[in-house]
CSV table of C-alpha atoms in Angstrom, one decimal:
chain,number,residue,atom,x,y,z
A,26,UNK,CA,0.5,5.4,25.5
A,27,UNK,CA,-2.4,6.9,23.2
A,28,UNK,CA,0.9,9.5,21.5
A,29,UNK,CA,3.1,5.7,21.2
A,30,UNK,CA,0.1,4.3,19.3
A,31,UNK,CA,-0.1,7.5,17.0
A,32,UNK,CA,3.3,7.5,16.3
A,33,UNK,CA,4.5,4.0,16.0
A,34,UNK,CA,1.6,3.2,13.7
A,35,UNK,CA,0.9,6.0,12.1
A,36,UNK,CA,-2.5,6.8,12.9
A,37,UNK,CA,-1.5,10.5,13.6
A,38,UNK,CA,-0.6,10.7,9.6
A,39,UNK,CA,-3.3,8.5,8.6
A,40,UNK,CA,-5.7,10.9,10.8
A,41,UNK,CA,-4.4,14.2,9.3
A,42,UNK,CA,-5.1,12.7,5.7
A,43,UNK,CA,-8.7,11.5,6.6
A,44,UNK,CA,-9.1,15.3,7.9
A,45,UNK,CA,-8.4,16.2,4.7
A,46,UNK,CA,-10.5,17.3,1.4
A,47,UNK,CA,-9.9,13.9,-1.1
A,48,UNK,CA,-9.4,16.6,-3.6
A,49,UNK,CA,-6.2,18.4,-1.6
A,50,UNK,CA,-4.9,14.1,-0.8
A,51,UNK,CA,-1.5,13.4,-2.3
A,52,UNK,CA,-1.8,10.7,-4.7
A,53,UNK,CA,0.0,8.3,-2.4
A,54,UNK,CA,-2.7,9.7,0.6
A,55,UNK,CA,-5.5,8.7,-1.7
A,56,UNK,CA,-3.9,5.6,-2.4
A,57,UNK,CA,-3.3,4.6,1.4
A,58,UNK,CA,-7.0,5.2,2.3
A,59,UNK,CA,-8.1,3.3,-0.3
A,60,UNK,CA,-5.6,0.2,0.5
A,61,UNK,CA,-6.8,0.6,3.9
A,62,UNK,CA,-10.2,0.2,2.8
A,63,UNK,CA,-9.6,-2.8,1.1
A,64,UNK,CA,-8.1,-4.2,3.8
A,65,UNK,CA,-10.7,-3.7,6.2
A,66,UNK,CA,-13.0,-5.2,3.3
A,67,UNK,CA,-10.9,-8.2,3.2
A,68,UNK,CA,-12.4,-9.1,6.6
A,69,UNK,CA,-15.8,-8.7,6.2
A,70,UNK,CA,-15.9,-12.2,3.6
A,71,UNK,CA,-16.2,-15.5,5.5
A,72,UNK,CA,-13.9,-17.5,2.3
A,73,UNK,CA,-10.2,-16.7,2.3
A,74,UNK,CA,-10.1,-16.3,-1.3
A,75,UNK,CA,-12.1,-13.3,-1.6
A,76,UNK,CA,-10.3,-12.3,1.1
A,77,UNK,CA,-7.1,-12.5,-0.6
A,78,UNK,CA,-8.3,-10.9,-3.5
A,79,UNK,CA,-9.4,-7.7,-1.5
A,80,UNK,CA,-6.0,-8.3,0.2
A,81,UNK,CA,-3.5,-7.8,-2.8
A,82,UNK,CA,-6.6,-5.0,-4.9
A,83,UNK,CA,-5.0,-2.9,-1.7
A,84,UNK,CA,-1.5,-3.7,-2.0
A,85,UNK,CA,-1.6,-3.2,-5.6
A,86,UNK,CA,-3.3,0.6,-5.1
A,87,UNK,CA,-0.7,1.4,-2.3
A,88,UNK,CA,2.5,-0.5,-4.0
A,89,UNK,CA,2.0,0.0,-8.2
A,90,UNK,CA,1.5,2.3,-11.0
A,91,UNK,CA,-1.4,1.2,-13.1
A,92,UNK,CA,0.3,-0.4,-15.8
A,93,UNK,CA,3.2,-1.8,-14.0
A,94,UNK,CA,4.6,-5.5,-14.2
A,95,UNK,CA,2.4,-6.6,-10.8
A,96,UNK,CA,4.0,-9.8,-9.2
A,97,UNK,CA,7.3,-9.1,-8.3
A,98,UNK,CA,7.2,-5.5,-8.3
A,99,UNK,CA,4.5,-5.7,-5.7
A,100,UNK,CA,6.5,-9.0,-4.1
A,101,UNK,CA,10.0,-6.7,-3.9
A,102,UNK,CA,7.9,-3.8,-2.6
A,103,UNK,CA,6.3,-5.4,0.0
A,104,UNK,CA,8.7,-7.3,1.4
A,105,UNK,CA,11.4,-3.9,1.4
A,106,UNK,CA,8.9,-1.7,2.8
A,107,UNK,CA,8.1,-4.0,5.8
A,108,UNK,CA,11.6,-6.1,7.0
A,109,UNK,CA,15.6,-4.8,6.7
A,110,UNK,CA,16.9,-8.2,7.0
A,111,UNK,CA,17.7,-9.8,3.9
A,112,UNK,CA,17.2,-13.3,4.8
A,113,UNK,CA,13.4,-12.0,5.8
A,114,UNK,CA,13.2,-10.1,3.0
A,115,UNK,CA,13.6,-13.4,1.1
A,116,UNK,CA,11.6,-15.1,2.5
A,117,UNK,CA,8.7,-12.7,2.2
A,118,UNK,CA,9.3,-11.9,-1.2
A,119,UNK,CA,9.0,-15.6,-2.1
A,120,UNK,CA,5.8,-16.1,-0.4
A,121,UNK,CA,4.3,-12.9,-1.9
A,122,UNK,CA,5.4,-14.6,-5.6
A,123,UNK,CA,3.5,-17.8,-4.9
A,124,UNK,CA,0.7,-16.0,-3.3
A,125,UNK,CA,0.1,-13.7,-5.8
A,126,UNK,CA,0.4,-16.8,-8.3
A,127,UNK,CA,-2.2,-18.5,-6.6
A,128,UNK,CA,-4.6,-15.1,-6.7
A,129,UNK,CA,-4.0,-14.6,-10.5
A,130,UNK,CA,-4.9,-18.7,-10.9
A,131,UNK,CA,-8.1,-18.0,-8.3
A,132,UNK,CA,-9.0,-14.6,-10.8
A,133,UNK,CA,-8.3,-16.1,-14.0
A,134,UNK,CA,-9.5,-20.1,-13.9
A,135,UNK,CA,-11.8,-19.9,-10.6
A,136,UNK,CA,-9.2,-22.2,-8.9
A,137,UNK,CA,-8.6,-21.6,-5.1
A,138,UNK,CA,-5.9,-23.5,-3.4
A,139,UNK,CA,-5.1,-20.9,-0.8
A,140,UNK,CA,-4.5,-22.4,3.1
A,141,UNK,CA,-5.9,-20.4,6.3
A,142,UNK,CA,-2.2,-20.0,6.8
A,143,UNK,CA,-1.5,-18.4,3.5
A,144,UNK,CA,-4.3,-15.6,4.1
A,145,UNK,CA,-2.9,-14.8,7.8
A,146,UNK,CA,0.5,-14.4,6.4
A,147,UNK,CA,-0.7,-12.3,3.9
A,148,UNK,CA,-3.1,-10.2,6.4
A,149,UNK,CA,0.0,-9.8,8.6
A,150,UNK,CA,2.0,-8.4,5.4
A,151,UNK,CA,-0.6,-6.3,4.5
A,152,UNK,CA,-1.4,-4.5,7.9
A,153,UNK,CA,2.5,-4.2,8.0
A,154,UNK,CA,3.0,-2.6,5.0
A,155,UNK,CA,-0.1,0.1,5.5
A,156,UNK,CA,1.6,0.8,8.7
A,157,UNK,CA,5.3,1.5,7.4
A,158,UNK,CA,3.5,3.5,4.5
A,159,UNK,CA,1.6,5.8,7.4
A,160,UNK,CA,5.1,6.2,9.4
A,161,UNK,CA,7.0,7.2,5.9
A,162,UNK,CA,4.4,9.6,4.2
A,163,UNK,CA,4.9,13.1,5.7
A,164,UNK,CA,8.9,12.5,4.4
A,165,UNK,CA,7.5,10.6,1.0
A,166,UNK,CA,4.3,12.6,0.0
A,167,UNK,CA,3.9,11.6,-3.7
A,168,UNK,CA,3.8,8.0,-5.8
A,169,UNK,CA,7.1,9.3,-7.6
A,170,UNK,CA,8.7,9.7,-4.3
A,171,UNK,CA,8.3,6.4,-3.6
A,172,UNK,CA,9.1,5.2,-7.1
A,173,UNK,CA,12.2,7.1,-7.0
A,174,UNK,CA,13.1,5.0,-3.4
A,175,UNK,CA,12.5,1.9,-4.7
A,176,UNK,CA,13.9,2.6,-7.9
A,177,UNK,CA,17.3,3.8,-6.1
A,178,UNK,CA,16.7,0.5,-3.5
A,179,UNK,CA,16.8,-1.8,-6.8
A,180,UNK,CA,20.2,-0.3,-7.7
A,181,UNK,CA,21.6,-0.2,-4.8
A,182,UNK,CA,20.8,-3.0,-2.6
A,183,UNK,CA,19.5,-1.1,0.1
A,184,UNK,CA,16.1,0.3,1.2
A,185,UNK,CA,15.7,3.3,3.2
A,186,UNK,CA,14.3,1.5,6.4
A,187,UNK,CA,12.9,3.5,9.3
């Protein structure tokens, strides 16, 4: 069951990178251990909105290019990376908007409105997301790589789903 864990989640990939110099990483390596350790920041704070904050810093490392539109970029990203079904994909995508509208008002004006529901969503998204991105990277080793996927997903209508 240990070889079922590595490979349905990952960890054998995620593993192999952390065995790694940082200076031989992919970019898109780099990127995932440094989402991951966002993530696992995100649950050392007590209130939800630093959590979330920590939450989306790693989405926004493993998802975006630096200068990048961040919202619905990250929203669409998310939500094709982790479901195939459209109607989920939706619904995720929506959430992820409103969330991340709520984080920019929490960053910008100090306002927090987020619910305990809202962060456990999110922390489910999250972990979701750094799990499909450790399954995909031996066959997707680079940032453009992935670019080119979702970039190609946009036009078509479909993402390559595992």
């Amino acid at each position: 069951w240990i070889e079922d864990l590595k490979n349905n989640y990952g960890l054998a990939n995620i593993d192999n990178i952390l065995k790694k110099e940082a200076s031989s990483r992919t970019d898109i390596e780099e990127n995932l251990i440094i989402s991951i350790k966002h993530f696992s920041e995100a649950l050392k704070y007590r209130e939800n909105s630093e959590k979330i904050i920590r939450l989306f810093t790693g989405l926004e490392t493993l998802l975006l290019e630096i200068n990048e539109q961040k919202k619905y970029n990250l929203a669409e990203r998310l939500s094709s990376i982790n479901y195939s079904d459209e109607s989920k994909k939706e619904d995720v995508y929506n959430s992820v908007v409103n969330l991340y509208g709520k984080r920019s008002k929490l960053v910008h004006n100090g306002v927090s409105d987020y619910k305990e529901k809202e962060f456990l969503l999110l922390l489910n998204e999250s972990y979701l997301c750094i799990v499909n991105v450790a399954k995909r990277i031996g066959k997707y080793q680079n940032f453009s790589d992935w670019k080119n996927l979702f970039e190609t997903a946009k036009s078509s209508g479909k993402f390559e789903y595992l």
